[in-house]
XYZ file of C-alpha atoms in Angstrom:
779
model
C -69.061 44.622 -25.410
C -66.294 42.369 -24.503
C -68.141 39.671 -25.099
C -68.745 40.357 -28.456
C -65.880 41.606 -29.527
C -64.304 37.995 -27.870
C -66.864 35.870 -29.934
C -66.171 37.481 -33.340
C -62.441 37.103 -32.409
C -63.375 33.291 -31.814
C -65.138 33.529 -34.919
C -62.361 35.161 -37.217
C -59.278 33.617 -35.485
C -61.119 29.704 -35.060
C -57.548 27.999 -36.179
C -55.704 30.062 -34.157
C -57.297 29.895 -30.763
C -58.009 26.358 -31.424
C -54.183 26.166 -31.479
C -53.537 27.264 -28.718
C -56.632 25.832 -27.029
C -54.553 22.691 -27.783
C -50.890 23.211 -26.779
C -52.506 24.784 -23.211
C -54.863 21.653 -22.831
C -51.870 19.647 -24.029
C -49.727 21.155 -21.397
C -52.079 21.041 -18.478
C -52.776 17.239 -19.539
C -49.153 16.364 -19.575
C -48.361 18.078 -16.293
C -51.584 16.709 -14.167
C -50.952 13.320 -15.256
C -47.173 13.231 -14.201
C -47.982 14.868 -10.796
C -50.681 12.169 -10.233
C -48.385 9.784 -11.840
C -46.140 11.075 -8.489
C -49.096 10.958 -6.050
C -49.886 7.645 -6.959
C -46.023 6.142 -7.300
C -45.687 7.336 -3.443
C -49.542 6.076 -2.406
C -48.998 2.443 -3.894
C -45.742 2.029 -2.441
C -46.356 3.143 0.329
C -49.068 0.093 0.888
C -47.436 -1.921 -0.786
C -44.805 -1.235 2.082
C -47.221 -1.490 4.527
C -49.625 -3.783 3.712
C -46.965 -5.933 3.087
C -45.365 -5.593 6.563
C -41.823 -5.054 4.750
C -38.772 -5.987 6.860
C -35.975 -2.576 7.430
C -32.955 -4.774 7.221
C -32.611 -8.055 5.146
C -29.385 -9.920 4.990
C -29.153 -12.992 2.329
C -27.295 -15.857 3.365
C -25.782 -19.345 1.242
C -25.181 -21.779 3.843
C -25.748 -22.845 6.892
C -27.559 -20.818 9.417
C -27.559 -20.944 13.383
C -30.796 -19.566 14.474
C -29.577 -19.691 18.715
C -26.852 -17.183 17.336
C -29.128 -14.673 15.578
C -31.949 -15.168 18.440
C -29.959 -14.217 20.700
C -28.549 -10.818 18.720
C -31.854 -10.269 18.713
C -32.200 -10.558 22.191
C -29.230 -8.115 23.218
C -29.995 -5.595 20.308
C -32.153 -2.725 21.767
C -33.305 -1.823 17.987
C -34.867 -5.170 16.698
C -38.964 -5.400 16.934
C -39.443 -8.788 15.108
C -36.923 -11.121 13.362
C -37.665 -13.853 11.409
C -35.001 -16.413 9.042
C -37.085 -17.311 5.253
C -35.279 -19.901 3.852
C -35.697 -20.482 -0.250
C -35.360 -22.947 -2.395
C -33.346 -22.239 -5.097
C -34.301 -24.097 -7.941
C -32.412 -24.347 -11.673
C -33.839 -22.528 -14.873
C -33.216 -25.953 -16.506
C -35.358 -27.615 -14.293
C -38.272 -24.972 -14.593
C -40.875 -24.922 -17.375
C -43.745 -22.285 -17.012
C -46.390 -22.533 -19.495
C -45.107 -24.847 -21.757
C -43.107 -27.970 -20.985
C -41.173 -28.796 -23.214
C -39.339 -24.867 -23.061
C -37.334 -24.607 -19.937
C -36.470 -20.963 -18.466
C -32.940 -21.862 -18.625
C -32.358 -18.385 -20.711
C -33.449 -16.480 -17.797
C -31.084 -13.898 -16.160
C -33.318 -14.419 -12.560
C -32.312 -16.709 -9.469
C -35.761 -18.452 -8.836
C -36.831 -19.796 -5.589
C -39.342 -21.425 -4.553
C -40.427 -20.099 -1.061
C -43.812 -20.709 1.951
C -45.413 -18.070 2.902
C -43.850 -15.762 5.604
C -45.357 -15.938 9.417
C -44.625 -12.285 10.842
C -43.915 -10.126 7.839
C -42.522 -9.690 4.536
C -45.547 -11.077 3.400
C -45.734 -11.941 -0.540
C -49.474 -10.700 -1.807
C -52.106 -11.371 -5.006
C -53.147 -8.641 -7.601
C -55.448 -7.353 -4.556
C -52.751 -6.884 -2.119
C -54.155 -9.997 -0.101
C -51.735 -12.044 1.994
C -51.306 -14.972 -0.994
C -52.613 -17.998 0.212
C -51.904 -21.465 -1.387
C -52.985 -24.892 -1.286
C -51.189 -28.051 -1.730
C -49.973 -27.882 -6.073
C -50.798 -24.640 -6.233
C -48.514 -21.697 -6.571
C -48.180 -17.877 -6.828
C -46.210 -16.345 -10.059
C -44.316 -13.221 -9.642
C -45.681 -10.499 -11.715
C -42.718 -10.786 -13.687
C -43.627 -14.108 -15.288
C -46.915 -12.917 -15.621
C -46.136 -10.253 -17.997
C -43.164 -12.143 -19.584
C -45.421 -15.576 -20.690
C -48.862 -13.508 -20.840
C -49.767 -16.189 -17.987
C -53.481 -16.816 -16.690
C -55.004 -18.175 -13.491
C -54.641 -22.024 -14.463
C -52.215 -22.708 -15.839
C -48.789 -24.347 -15.837
C -46.058 -24.660 -13.921
C -42.816 -28.187 -14.171
C -40.238 -28.422 -11.808
C -38.573 -31.384 -13.130
C -34.510 -32.855 -12.246
C -33.704 -35.921 -12.945
C -37.065 -38.780 -12.575
C -37.868 -35.958 -9.799
C -41.733 -34.220 -11.088
C -43.730 -32.021 -9.519
C -46.369 -30.211 -11.588
C -48.369 -26.952 -9.593
C -51.182 -24.550 -11.143
C -51.382 -20.704 -10.917
C -53.719 -19.702 -8.474
C -51.571 -16.476 -7.843
C -50.276 -13.692 -9.282
C -47.072 -12.090 -6.416
C -46.400 -9.138 -5.481
C -43.535 -9.253 -3.656
C -41.891 -5.556 -1.801
C -38.660 -6.966 -1.623
C -38.123 -8.186 -5.290
C -40.674 -7.030 -8.080
C -38.925 -5.232 -10.712
C -37.101 -6.395 -13.222
C -33.901 -4.819 -12.104
C -33.570 -7.273 -9.535
C -32.489 -10.668 -10.255
C -34.088 -12.794 -7.970
C -37.710 -13.871 -8.073
C -39.703 -15.683 -5.518
C -42.331 -18.397 -6.034
C -45.247 -18.698 -3.423
C -45.860 -22.926 -2.547
C -47.236 -24.489 0.475
C -46.044 -26.023 2.985
C -46.414 -29.420 2.248
C -44.826 -29.197 -1.326
C -42.050 -26.957 -0.231
C -40.793 -29.838 1.776
C -40.845 -32.175 -1.569
C -39.172 -29.139 -3.337
C -36.255 -28.811 -0.515
C -35.288 -32.418 -0.528
C -35.372 -33.170 -4.308
C -35.045 -30.213 -6.083
C -32.397 -27.898 -4.587
C -29.679 -26.138 -2.412
C -30.788 -23.545 0.617
C -30.716 -20.363 1.131
C -31.865 -17.735 3.173
C -33.406 -14.446 4.641
C -32.392 -12.958 7.350
C -34.884 -10.909 8.197
C -35.286 -7.264 10.033
C -38.017 -5.212 11.620
C -36.792 -2.193 14.176
C -38.349 -0.073 16.179
C -37.219 2.541 14.153
C -36.915 3.803 10.751
C -34.185 5.703 11.356
C -31.952 3.404 13.413
C -30.803 1.356 9.745
C -28.157 2.503 9.244
C -26.914 1.488 12.714
C -28.687 -1.582 13.195
C -26.851 -2.188 10.019
C -23.529 -1.218 10.917
C -24.138 -3.169 14.352
C -24.832 -6.771 11.724
C -22.340 -6.458 9.805
C -19.331 -5.866 13.209
C -21.339 -8.930 14.316
C -20.356 -12.685 13.658
C -23.542 -13.754 12.290
C -24.239 -14.926 8.155
C -23.623 -12.498 5.985
C -22.239 -15.036 2.700
C -24.745 -12.495 0.282
C -26.229 -9.163 -0.209
C -27.690 -7.215 2.346
C -30.716 -4.791 1.842
C -32.268 -2.286 3.733
C -35.695 -0.567 3.327
C -34.758 2.294 1.695
C -32.929 0.264 -0.920
C -36.267 -1.314 -1.592
C -38.464 1.424 -1.692
C -35.885 3.080 -4.449
C -36.248 0.170 -6.746
C -39.349 -0.112 -6.960
C -39.967 3.397 -7.752
C -37.187 3.737 -10.318
C -38.507 3.395 -13.781
C -42.274 4.509 -12.542
C -40.017 7.955 -11.134
C -37.963 8.729 -14.391
C -40.964 7.921 -16.989
C -42.988 10.862 -14.103
C -40.127 12.785 -14.749
C -39.454 12.190 -18.719
C -43.618 13.535 -18.925
C -42.998 16.852 -16.535
C -40.107 17.948 -18.810
C -42.005 17.533 -21.748
C -44.499 19.437 -20.319
C -42.535 21.692 -19.739
C -41.612 21.801 -23.741
C -44.905 21.762 -23.887
C -45.783 24.934 -21.691
C -42.682 26.449 -23.479
C -43.786 26.260 -26.970
C -47.368 27.387 -25.726
C -45.947 30.662 -24.547
C -43.665 31.889 -27.848
C -47.179 31.210 -29.146
C -49.518 33.195 -27.129
C -46.250 35.905 -27.494
C -46.672 35.925 -31.129
C -50.101 35.648 -31.623
C -50.598 38.812 -29.026
C -47.397 40.733 -31.266
C -49.388 40.223 -34.640
C -52.968 40.903 -33.015
C -51.634 44.493 -32.251
C -49.584 45.472 -34.797
C -53.029 43.966 -37.186
C -55.016 46.528 -34.863
C -52.745 48.791 -33.944
C -54.416 52.009 -35.586
C -57.472 50.302 -33.858
C -56.110 51.127 -30.132
C -54.619 54.323 -31.585
C -58.361 55.133 -31.763
C -59.261 53.960 -28.163
C -56.739 55.973 -26.700
C -57.523 58.878 -28.817
C -61.150 58.788 -27.353
C -59.915 58.391 -23.573
C -60.216 54.543 -23.434
C -57.619 53.681 -20.498
C -54.187 51.184 -21.621
C -56.017 49.062 -18.467
C -58.983 48.728 -20.332
C -57.264 48.220 -23.821
C -55.299 45.464 -22.086
C -58.689 43.826 -20.498
C -59.926 43.493 -23.842
C -57.505 41.357 -24.742
C -56.656 39.362 -21.880
C -59.847 38.998 -21.323
C -59.460 36.174 -24.525
C -56.299 34.441 -23.370
C -58.064 34.192 -19.698
C -60.908 32.553 -21.687
C -58.905 29.839 -23.760
C -56.063 29.413 -20.835
C -59.246 28.429 -18.678
C -60.619 26.959 -21.249
C -57.288 24.207 -21.995
C -56.376 23.951 -17.957
C -59.722 22.814 -17.876
C -59.846 20.447 -20.619
C -56.773 19.187 -19.932
C -57.254 18.326 -16.373
C -60.607 16.163 -16.710
C -58.546 14.437 -19.586
C -55.982 13.562 -17.279
C -58.237 11.792 -15.373
C -58.594 9.059 -17.937
C -55.303 9.345 -19.246
C -53.344 8.955 -16.423
C -54.271 5.372 -16.273
C -52.066 4.588 -18.752
C -48.935 5.924 -17.203
C -49.991 4.692 -13.719
C -51.059 1.489 -15.493
C -47.327 -0.079 -14.241
C -48.114 1.305 -11.174
C -50.575 -0.259 -10.118
C -49.708 -3.978 -11.545
C -46.577 -4.155 -10.468
C -47.771 -2.456 -6.427
C -51.670 -2.302 -6.895
C -54.626 0.702 -6.975
C -53.733 2.307 -3.362
C -56.836 4.040 -1.939
C -57.016 7.408 -3.217
C -56.629 10.453 -1.619
C -57.914 13.416 -1.528
C -53.936 14.686 -3.089
C -55.048 12.979 -5.770
C -56.700 15.040 -7.384
C -56.025 18.533 -5.319
C -52.306 18.144 -6.025
C -53.047 17.749 -9.722
C -55.692 20.521 -9.782
C -53.419 23.334 -8.318
C -50.520 22.234 -10.840
C -53.269 22.630 -13.131
C -54.513 26.186 -11.623
C -50.352 27.240 -11.233
C -50.301 26.718 -15.221
C -53.069 29.177 -15.227
C -51.840 31.688 -13.755
C -48.363 31.167 -15.450
C -49.820 31.888 -18.709
C -52.065 34.692 -17.544
C -48.830 36.521 -15.903
C -47.301 35.760 -19.258
C -50.109 37.286 -20.956
C -50.078 40.619 -18.620
C -45.757 40.836 -19.220
C -46.396 40.530 -23.344
C -49.472 42.733 -22.833
C -47.189 46.154 -20.898
C -46.514 47.017 -24.893
C -49.669 49.291 -24.580
C -47.725 51.837 -22.657
C -45.614 52.412 -25.674
C -47.775 53.782 -27.986
C -49.448 56.982 -28.619
C -52.537 57.929 -29.860
C -50.759 60.347 -32.285
C -48.243 57.276 -33.153
C -50.939 54.170 -33.645
C -52.923 56.799 -35.863
C -50.102 57.566 -38.373
C -49.315 53.512 -38.280
C -46.127 54.474 -36.855
C -44.743 51.168 -35.543
C -43.841 51.210 -31.693
C -44.037 47.531 -30.677
C -40.087 46.786 -30.719
C -39.387 47.155 -34.200
C -35.867 47.208 -34.762
C -33.564 47.550 -37.694
C -34.097 46.000 -40.642
C -30.687 43.958 -41.791
C -29.393 44.866 -44.373
C -30.344 42.713 -47.720
C -28.034 41.086 -51.001
C -29.287 41.383 -54.680
C -30.309 38.578 -56.397
C -27.138 39.720 -58.424
C -25.384 38.701 -56.096
C -26.123 35.556 -56.037
C -26.099 32.047 -58.140
C -29.351 31.647 -57.456
C -31.693 30.744 -60.932
C -34.764 30.977 -59.105
C -36.510 33.986 -58.654
C -39.141 32.467 -56.065
C -36.486 30.639 -54.202
C -34.195 33.727 -53.932
C -37.250 35.682 -52.325
C -37.999 32.758 -49.464
C -34.580 32.413 -49.069
C -33.757 36.263 -48.219
C -37.194 36.845 -46.504
C -35.928 34.528 -43.593
C -32.672 36.345 -43.346
C -34.284 39.929 -43.414
C -37.246 39.000 -41.088
C -35.776 35.945 -38.800
C -37.307 37.386 -35.513
C -40.352 37.350 -36.571
C -39.096 33.586 -37.995
C -36.867 32.905 -34.785
C -40.633 31.402 -33.322
C -41.358 28.772 -35.114
C -37.343 27.670 -35.674
C -37.746 27.423 -31.789
C -40.381 25.283 -31.573
C -39.386 23.054 -34.268
C -35.760 22.973 -33.144
C -37.806 21.773 -29.361
C -40.090 19.097 -31.234
C -36.981 17.657 -32.923
C -35.475 17.962 -29.451
C -38.411 16.294 -28.059
C -38.089 13.388 -30.378
C -34.485 12.803 -31.190
C -33.379 12.539 -27.301
C -36.074 9.554 -26.510
C -35.030 7.924 -29.772
C -31.408 7.507 -28.750
C -32.530 6.573 -25.069
C -33.997 3.881 -26.049
C -31.701 2.441 -28.177
C -28.968 2.981 -26.088
C -30.976 1.335 -23.170
C -31.269 -1.530 -25.341
C -27.650 -1.867 -26.861
C -25.411 -4.627 -25.915
C -23.139 -1.876 -24.651
C -25.435 -0.647 -22.313
C -23.658 -3.584 -20.521
C -21.220 -0.701 -19.620
C -23.461 0.937 -17.785
C -24.214 -2.559 -15.714
C -20.786 -2.559 -14.412
C -19.039 -5.190 -16.430
C -17.506 -5.274 -19.727
C -18.815 -5.938 -22.997
C -18.414 -9.523 -23.458
C -20.429 -12.378 -25.711
C -21.710 -14.733 -23.264
C -21.292 -14.687 -19.417
C -21.737 -16.899 -16.763
C -22.747 -16.177 -12.804
C -22.697 -18.803 -10.013
C -24.170 -17.969 -7.411
C -23.227 -19.240 -3.619
C -24.338 -22.842 -3.487
C -22.478 -25.985 -2.374
C -19.550 -27.181 -3.652
C -19.655 -23.334 -6.112
C -15.833 -23.845 -5.618
C -15.214 -26.960 -7.859
C -17.767 -26.023 -9.870
C -15.796 -22.946 -10.916
C -13.066 -24.946 -11.225
C -14.836 -27.243 -13.557
C -16.759 -24.149 -15.509
C -12.891 -22.514 -16.105
C -11.372 -26.052 -17.532
C -14.142 -26.247 -19.693
C -13.878 -23.066 -21.709
C -10.107 -22.886 -21.194
C -9.861 -26.124 -23.665
C -12.332 -25.086 -25.240
C -11.177 -24.341 -29.068
C -14.332 -22.024 -30.199
C -13.367 -18.988 -27.563
C -11.345 -15.745 -28.661
C -10.708 -14.908 -24.696
C -12.306 -15.071 -21.597
C -12.218 -14.331 -17.668
C -13.123 -14.964 -14.163
C -14.126 -12.683 -11.604
C -14.572 -13.308 -7.736
C -16.832 -10.836 -5.621
C -16.482 -11.362 -1.950
C -18.081 -8.877 1.574
C -15.100 -7.368 3.283
C -15.322 -5.347 5.707
C -14.683 -1.396 5.195
C -13.736 1.599 7.534
C -15.374 4.155 7.297
C -14.623 7.687 8.331
C -15.554 7.567 12.207
C -14.387 4.458 12.877
C -17.841 1.902 11.960
C -17.272 -0.909 9.866
C -19.777 -1.584 6.523
C -19.742 -4.489 4.222
C -18.742 -3.858 0.496
C -19.280 -5.715 -2.031
C -16.437 -6.393 -4.154
C -15.416 -7.716 -6.813
C -12.137 -9.238 -8.138
C -10.142 -10.360 -11.397
C -8.438 -8.676 -14.651
C -10.487 -5.787 -15.414
C -8.061 -5.706 -18.953
C -10.004 -8.296 -20.786
C -12.714 -7.231 -21.187
C -12.185 -3.401 -20.094
C -14.638 -0.630 -18.447
C -15.512 2.372 -19.113
C -14.667 4.536 -16.500
C -15.971 8.365 -16.032
C -12.643 8.840 -14.118
C -9.203 7.504 -13.839
C -8.351 3.909 -14.810
C -9.029 0.325 -14.075
C -6.745 -1.713 -10.813
C -3.826 -2.613 -11.917
C -1.886 -3.624 -9.267
C -3.257 -4.949 -4.962
C -3.144 -1.894 -4.290
C -5.242 -0.549 -6.011
C -9.833 -0.500 -6.423
C -11.913 0.788 -8.458
C -15.497 2.583 -6.825
C -19.082 2.705 -8.294
C -20.263 6.409 -9.402
C -22.791 5.872 -6.557
C -20.120 4.348 -4.389
C -17.683 6.951 -4.676
C -21.159 9.931 -4.130
C -21.910 7.768 -0.424
C -18.225 8.302 0.421
C -17.169 11.346 -0.722
C -14.400 9.684 -2.074
C -12.408 10.768 -6.278
C -9.987 9.013 -8.367
C -6.071 9.195 -6.274
C -8.121 8.869 -2.307
C -7.817 5.611 -0.077
C -10.123 3.199 1.362
C -9.600 0.638 4.000
C -10.699 -2.822 4.193
C -9.827 -5.444 6.306
C -8.330 -8.323 3.944
C -7.371 -11.978 5.816
C -7.922 -9.712 9.033
C -5.388 -7.123 8.573
C -6.340 -3.486 7.664
C -5.232 -3.331 3.656
C -5.408 0.758 2.508
C -6.368 0.991 -0.879
C -6.204 3.669 -3.130
C -9.145 4.844 -5.579
C -7.846 4.358 -9.509
C -11.152 4.684 -10.841
C -15.021 5.456 -11.082
C -17.239 3.915 -13.129
C -20.795 3.257 -13.681
C -23.510 -0.016 -12.270
C -27.095 0.123 -12.223
C -27.314 -3.670 -10.331
C -27.111 -3.861 -7.184
C -28.206 -0.723 -5.680
C -25.404 0.664 -8.136
C -23.373 -0.093 -5.144
C -20.042 -1.824 -6.110
C -16.522 -2.175 -6.592
C -13.430 -4.002 -8.533
C -10.308 -4.712 -7.471
C -7.440 -6.963 -8.216
C -6.341 -8.359 -5.306
C -6.823 -12.024 -4.438
C -9.881 -13.173 -2.843
C -11.221 -13.565 0.390
C -12.590 -17.552 0.601
C -14.224 -17.335 3.645
C -16.837 -14.664 2.060
C -17.720 -14.958 -1.229
C -20.673 -14.013 -2.801
C -20.627 -15.419 -6.662
C -18.645 -16.012 -9.459
C -18.911 -14.501 -12.626
C -16.774 -15.957 -16.460
C -17.345 -13.663 -19.111
C -16.676 -15.553 -22.888
C -15.461 -14.295 -26.051
C -16.560 -16.433 -29.030
C -14.135 -16.797 -31.923
C -16.290 -14.750 -35.598
C -18.529 -17.086 -37.155
C -19.429 -19.008 -33.501
C -22.925 -19.406 -33.403
C -23.661 -17.760 -30.196
C -26.992 -19.496 -29.504
C -25.701 -22.889 -30.120
C -22.654 -21.999 -27.938
C -24.777 -21.250 -25.266
C -26.636 -23.629 -24.931
C -23.640 -25.906 -25.125
C -22.912 -24.163 -22.077
C -26.404 -24.892 -20.725
C -25.421 -28.628 -20.981
C -22.413 -28.287 -19.364
C -23.525 -26.419 -16.445
C -26.962 -27.291 -15.788
C -25.763 -25.471 -11.847
C -24.893 -21.861 -13.532
C -26.687 -19.314 -15.128
C -25.521 -18.725 -19.169
C -26.713 -15.616 -20.963
C -25.657 -13.697 -24.210
C -25.422 -10.024 -23.300
C -28.848 -9.165 -25.541
C -30.709 -11.300 -22.764
C -28.886 -10.242 -20.012
C -30.000 -6.692 -20.556
C -33.189 -7.047 -22.136
C -34.020 -8.725 -19.170
C -32.281 -7.039 -16.253
C -34.030 -3.689 -17.262
C -37.000 -5.424 -18.926
C -39.300 -2.612 -17.697
C -37.562 0.164 -18.039
C -37.418 -0.439 -21.792
C -41.029 -0.810 -21.916
C -41.815 2.159 -20.291
C -39.092 3.936 -22.301
C -40.757 2.770 -24.648
C -44.213 3.701 -24.497
C -43.075 7.311 -23.855
C -40.975 7.404 -26.957
C -44.086 7.150 -28.387
C -45.606 10.136 -27.396
C -42.952 12.742 -26.806
C -42.804 11.587 -31.630
C -46.834 11.955 -31.707
C -46.813 14.828 -29.622
C -43.973 16.201 -31.469
C -45.194 15.584 -34.951
C -48.819 17.464 -34.348
C -47.647 20.262 -32.714
C -45.001 20.965 -34.964
C -48.439 20.326 -37.882
C -50.334 23.193 -35.352
C -47.830 25.247 -35.024
C -46.661 25.564 -38.829
C -50.361 26.217 -39.412
C -51.235 29.156 -37.141
C -47.951 30.414 -37.673
C -48.666 29.943 -41.566
C -51.780 31.340 -41.506
C -51.318 34.671 -39.572
C -47.863 35.186 -41.543
C -50.300 34.800 -44.834
C -52.930 37.706 -43.132
C -49.774 39.725 -42.515
C -48.136 40.055 -45.562
C -51.273 40.365 -47.686
C -50.456 43.877 -48.877
C -47.370 42.837 -50.207
C -48.768 39.657 -51.835
C -51.560 41.755 -53.399
C -48.838 43.940 -54.837
C -46.458 40.326 -56.013
C -49.742 39.127 -57.945
C -50.083 43.357 -59.605
C -46.583 42.612 -60.607
C -46.929 39.416 -62.148
C -46.661 36.919 -59.735
C -48.797 33.624 -59.760
C -49.892 31.928 -57.488
C -47.855 29.520 -57.501
C -44.695 31.717 -57.397
C -46.292 32.850 -54.360
C -46.613 29.600 -52.826
C -42.881 28.515 -54.155
C -41.770 31.366 -52.020
C -43.597 30.055 -48.633
C -42.584 27.258 -48.959
C -39.042 27.906 -49.344
C -39.079 29.977 -46.060
C -40.816 26.701 -44.514
C -38.107 24.405 -45.844
C -35.213 27.066 -44.368
C -36.736 27.012 -40.952
C -37.571 23.443 -40.629
C -34.136 22.076 -42.051
C -32.303 25.042 -39.378
C -34.677 23.208 -37.028
C -33.348 19.655 -37.441
C -29.895 20.801 -37.561
C -30.170 23.015 -34.295
C -32.418 20.422 -32.299
C -30.221 17.270 -33.890
C -26.782 19.474 -32.126
C -28.624 20.087 -28.854
C -30.160 16.735 -28.264
C -26.616 15.122 -29.104
C -24.652 17.558 -26.408
C -27.672 18.694 -23.250
C -29.468 15.495 -24.430
C -26.860 13.025 -23.268
C -26.493 15.364 -20.511
C -30.499 15.370 -19.498
C -30.706 11.076 -19.760
C -27.412 11.709 -17.587
C -28.705 13.204 -14.525
C -31.896 10.831 -14.741
C -29.373 7.649 -14.820
C -27.436 8.715 -11.939
C -30.194 8.222 -10.252
C -30.082 4.473 -10.955
C -25.668 4.801 -11.035
C -24.727 6.746 -14.116
C -24.394 9.339 -14.550
C -22.325 9.775 -17.852
C -24.421 7.672 -20.486
C -23.417 8.036 -24.042
C -25.782 7.633 -26.722
C -25.220 4.618 -29.309
C -27.343 6.188 -31.919
C -29.097 4.397 -35.121
C -27.810 7.387 -37.836
C -30.968 5.612 -39.475
C -33.863 6.409 -37.485
C -32.552 9.592 -35.901
C -30.501 11.412 -38.025
C -32.752 10.414 -41.762
C -36.272 8.962 -40.719
C -37.311 11.413 -37.816
C -36.375 14.343 -39.747
C -37.635 13.313 -42.944
C -40.990 12.495 -41.043
C -40.924 16.400 -39.352
C -39.717 17.811 -42.882
C -42.925 16.350 -44.628
C -45.848 16.779 -42.423
C -44.226 21.025 -41.867
C -43.540 21.033 -45.403
C -46.648 19.266 -46.053
C -48.903 21.871 -43.643
C -47.075 24.907 -45.166
C -48.372 23.940 -48.625
C -51.825 22.994 -47.389
C -52.002 26.384 -45.908
C -50.645 28.406 -48.877
C -53.790 27.539 -50.423
C -55.554 29.947 -48.266
C -53.771 32.780 -50.343
C -56.837 33.018 -51.573
C -59.271 34.531 -49.556
C -56.582 37.187 -48.464
C -56.652 38.857 -52.041
C -59.423 41.174 -50.622
C -58.172 41.501 -47.220
C -56.033 44.879 -46.821
C -53.393 45.968 -44.143
C -55.034 47.451 -41.072
C -58.482 47.016 -42.170
C -57.809 49.711 -45.202
């Protein structure tokens, strides 16, 4: 009997059932894909770390290295398992030509180093996660450049300086556990030992990675403090094992979180639709329910008739979603597979998404059971007398046509009906609000992260041109040369110089750790501070958001640094956002510590009408050892990987939002037309044409979609910023303000949604002819 009833219901309500099925399937698909994405990310990262034999602590150093001092430190330290000092030859971008011999890499913000394969640990891997082994004349290229220039095996790379030239053939693409992501502004190219010696003699200056593997990963912080308190080389940033994992997982972790949020919104929409269809079905079957109760059928048996249908729909949707996720997951995990490699699939790869799918199914069934409790309030007498006990509320007071300025009766009827029956239309309005949110938030975030203003979240003020000088031989002399040139450049509107140095900071427990502090005048190119202001005198300092959180400091608190050998107390004047250098930086105005300089930066603004591209070329010709970029290039190259992934998610979100809006609108108005069939017949009998009634329903649709667009846009601008800021907090930017393209966000996207919903309503209204002979409640 139940099977026969379900079969009949499916044949009579194909569209409604199909739409519910699709929502549950999409929600299951995205949730399973997101969970699979997380499992793949964790497994791939573990495999990359394991196969590469990643170091636990790395100190970068520009300058001479006394290996005997390091060996002595290792012998006395019980935490050290292995130690190696890896030499890197820094090559200026203007001396490297990738794929095309007439196009140098001088526009890159990346620090390019040539290295030989390590012997003990921190191995550089190929795309099969095997240790890269290159022969003379061959080179292993980072995946970042493979993607950027669409490189292939056999392509050429040239290194040219003065009269020296070396040609390399690409034989491998390199996975680097330390420098994989684009957000890490250093990249390692692998060459043979013989080629390395030639490069070292003729093409660049050496820097060193002083690397340690420890006996216990839990001792990393303790070991770091020991190293920092020693007199070992420290002219450069230090990186820990946890930071490697964080930087490698950042982009794909955020994408997984976004997928989970989208699937959660889809699940909410599915719940709303199920609630609407159940209550509508119960209203249509009210008399049949009364008859079943009158002949002695129990509530549980009647509920079983309804819930069996939703069990079939939910089970089918969840199973199809899970099966599809096995194929679709590859799209979302392609970036993980490329940068970290495909990990050996464990049982968790299939079990976790399957468990998530089952939980989704159980949530749907539980929700259905909660909605079907309404049966308890229906008695046989009430049902047979057609007295609706399903939660009918007091009808809102109507207003008459003569009280309004409407001249079109059909538009008036449409608007009045939305007001009178807003509880009914509430489902569609909520769905459209969610759809607008799903479109506007990713679009706004994409425009924000692509905007030149995003440099404010990268710990630097906005300027036309940025000049970077890394710690190398005669850096101070070259820095002064840059300042002199910029100062005498008549096309320069304003400029500011900054020096980043390392200082020892005194922790609350009395231990010391290094803090990288950028010093200069922060009023010329001001940062946006989430609390407080820029440091203005020598006794003030500003901390990045992540540093302030880790140190548990706020504006007005003090930190203590060793400056020129003396302990100096600095008041925290402000807290800013920074997604670079692991989010841990600081700004101050006191004189710099010449002994521990890491790098120099010069920000330059040009006068109006100056050609920035020509000026960048001019500076590159004059300062060949410096990195010179305009703001757009700096943001794009640093966050290119994140932008690419976010663009994919934005496209998926827009397509899903439009699809669900169309499907829900079609389902809603089909059910509404069936519900209003008797009213439609009455209106036709008193002289309203099909065209008039169609206009009434289109008016209803327009009112609801405009309401959804208005409220959805407002929520996207407020709660959307909060959501994105929460995701950004993992990178070091916890208070992101959208940079909005009003034409796209507030005109084009809403217009697409408006046209889709209105067109769907128009199409649905043509089914009215099919309702002409239908009478309510089976009469």
